[in-house]
Amino acid sequence: MKTEEVRIAKLLLGIAIALLLAFSAFSQSTQTIRGRVVDEVSKTPLIGVNIMVLGTGEAVLGAATDADGYYRISNVPVGRQTLKVTYIGYEEQVIPNVVVTAGKEVILNLSLTESVNQLSEITVVANTRDDKTATNNDLAVVSARSFNVDDTKRYAGALGDPSRMAANFAGVIGGDDSRNDIVVRGNSPTGMLWQLEGLNIPNPNHFGSLNSTGGPVSMLNNNNLDKSDFMTSAFPAQYGNAIAGVFDIRLRDGNNEKKEFIAQVGFNGFEVGAEGPLSKTKKGSFIVNYRYSTLGIFNALGIEFGTGSNIPLYQDLNFKITLPANNGGKWTVFGLAGKSSIDLLGSEADLDGNSGDLYGNENEDLFPRYKTGIAGVSYEKKLSEKTYLKVTAGASSSEESFTGDSLVRDADNEVVARYLRGEAQFRTTKFSGLALFRTKFNPKNSLSYGFYADILNFDLFNRDVFANIGSDSVRINVNDVTALYQAFVTWRHRFSGKFSVNAGVHTQYYALNKQTVIEPRMGIQYLINGKQSISVGYGLHNQIQSPYTSYVQTKVGPDNYILTNTDLGFTTSQHSVITYDWNISDNLRLKAEGYYQSLTNVPVEQRATSFSAINTGSSFIPVDQDSLVNQGSGTNVGFELTLERFFNKGFYFLITSSVFDSKYKGSDGIERNTAYNTKYVVNGLFGKEFRLGAKQKFISVNLKVTTIGGKYLTPIDFAASQAYGATIYKENEAYTERQDPYFRTDLKLAYRKEYKKSTLEIALDLQNVTNNQNVFTKSYNPRTNTIVTQYQQGFFPVPFVRFTF
């Protein structure tokens, strides 16, 4: 490792240790909760809203909002609190499980929904439906839920990663320990849309390869996250160019009154962060977090963690700056940047034994490198009492380079020669803009409308080298620019306080092949009573093909290539969903959902084969399939059940189950299982928090148990693999060989201590505590002339320390 990297490692380690030793020893039992309350649609500040802290004994804790909608509640006891928000003419809101710690103020911004039935001045809305997972986007009435930073921290096995946390929700299929790809209801993870503060962004993960939406480690720092939305079907007209799901990520504002700091050590890295006001006179704020890979630091210090030479190195930066404008508007500057690399050295592999390596191949040395940067600026303002506007512009860039060497070994298995096997360089730059308008005509009618513009420049090169015959094949070599334009509108009509309809349309125009699509969307919700509701949703969704897929070339001569995929159109998906929601009690919720999804215009080969783009997107290597046409199809049908006890009296649980069937047809017309058709998923998460005496000390135990139906793999043609010296599959039997079910248990033990003005947290996440061997994939090993099975992560303890002050 380079000398400067060693210096960085030692510096970060020193800072972390110094901060962890700097906390005060004097106990404090209270903290401040503050924020702003606005109208849900028009974003108008609401004056005189009452916010009360429930269950604090005889002392009444609460506040009312001022002329700008701000409130402040001081001397709130440390622990988990419940807030009740009431306002004349608006629906009551209850916010449970607000975590109050000594080390950080709670900044809680709220939006209220105006009541359809206007009430007298002395009446407060009662018996409203209290949905603790209600989304930021009020137009999402099916297949959607919110999450926050506490969810990513609490669940065992989540490791502070929003994607791994979402794998606990119904309809999401995990089962890949090496990556955090989001597989929704049998769809390819490439069907996901990632948004950051409204911007359409590239893959926000370290080691996030081109044409994928996941990776081993997220670049999104969970300490910067605000309440965000996750959607799995029939999403509102605001979202486009996605056929599977949406991750609508929001970053929180920094504390605009006092400076706060964090030091953290865990699986995801050594981390330091700060937030605070930009000045004493204005309400602007900043928040910034920097992280460097834990294993990289330990390796620089000469500490070995069992990964050998395969050391993942990565670092990332997340930030957000908020500036109030003089005219009542607000400016926001935000971004994230990440860099990652790893050397997968088969030349240094341990050749004893016959099992495969999940993260490498003994017959080759691979050197992938990744860089991603995202930055944006937004301006939001209330144009009138009825209309709100938010305009955002930004740029994102991702770069991936790769070289690979084939290894030649002698009779003693020593490497005696190496040959270049392939090389690639992928650069994409996107300039994006969007405008979002929301107009509330009256309590019953509102309109949401806007547009997106994404200008994409891509420079893609990839070639395979065949050293044994002195030849190569350039799979792609293109430098071009294209654009995707989108517009949307949704009308919301509330017939009463119980019955509402959202009707919208989304349209897209793709400049590469001059194609336009129009997509109707619909959501209907009926509140049976204050605790039960039924909702239905429908959506037509389209997604463009990636530039890589469109510009893959076919070699027709020694130096002659042709393009066969540039006319590929959108892949189309139709979602139909019905949802039943029952808030059994204030802290217990049951949700049942059934869905049917039809996919058409899926890229498949012109000749009759089993290939379909449905099965791609969950690996580190792009698919080089040429001669594709939009003639494939697929279906996903299933039923999901969620039973959730929200954190109350120190206890919570989340039980989710999904039963589904995911099928596709390639150009050969044969219906097959998709690569993601595991048939069922069951997750059980349980947690208990214990308070130690009267002091501000807490111990928590969190358990996660997951079982997933076995994946379908394509059988290996052993004779053909022997002849070619590489893995050859029986493509005519694609996805017919089912593996054993996936099973994993994670246990997280945590300790939290509240000091006068700081909080110390220590945790140990014991992953796969039963050391169950879950199959990842199978391949042919030419050295041993056998088919080997690659297994996923075994038992792995992950320590964690966080200090906020």
mmCIF file of C-alpha atoms in Angstrom, residues 22 32 37 54 59 75 80 161 176 211 287 435 437 478 514 535 553 630 649 715 737:
data_model
loop_
_atom_site.group_PDB
_atom_site.id
_atom_site.type_symbol
_atom_site.label_atom_id
_atom_site.label_comp_id
_atom_site.label_asym_id
_atom_site.label_seq_id
_atom_site.Cartn_x
_atom_site.Cartn_y
_atom_site.Cartn_z
ATOM 1 C CA ALA A 22 -13.261 12.664 24.718
ATOM 2 C CA THR A 32 -34.514 19.238 22.432
ATOM 3 C CA VAL A 37 -44.712 22.005 10.111
ATOM 4 C CA LEU A 54 -47.115 11.918 25.152
ATOM 5 C CA ALA A 59 -45.454 17.622 33.321
ATOM 6 C CA ASN A 75 -36.227 19.313 28.213
ATOM 7 C CA ARG A 80 -38.050 6.842 22.827
ATOM 8 C CA ASP A 161 -27.171 -0.048 4.318
ATOM 9 C CA ASP A 176 -26.868 -12.643 -2.195
ATOM 10 C CA ASN A 211 -25.758 -1.858 -15.983
ATOM 11 C CA ILE A 287 -23.781 18.303 7.190
ATOM 12 C CA ALA A 435 -39.117 20.896 -12.024
ATOM 13 C CA PHE A 437 -45.059 21.782 -9.107
ATOM 14 C CA VAL A 478 -18.558 4.062 -28.613
ATOM 15 C CA LYS A 514 -36.722 8.727 -31.251
ATOM 16 C CA SER A 535 -56.321 0.260 -1.906
ATOM 17 C CA GLN A 553 -21.270 -4.694 -31.609
ATOM 18 C CA ASN A 630 -38.093 -6.618 -28.272
ATOM 19 C CA LYS A 649 -42.170 -0.536 25.570
ATOM 20 C CA PRO A 715 -26.856 -26.820 -15.532
ATOM 21 C CA GLU A 737 -31.604 -26.910 -11.652
#
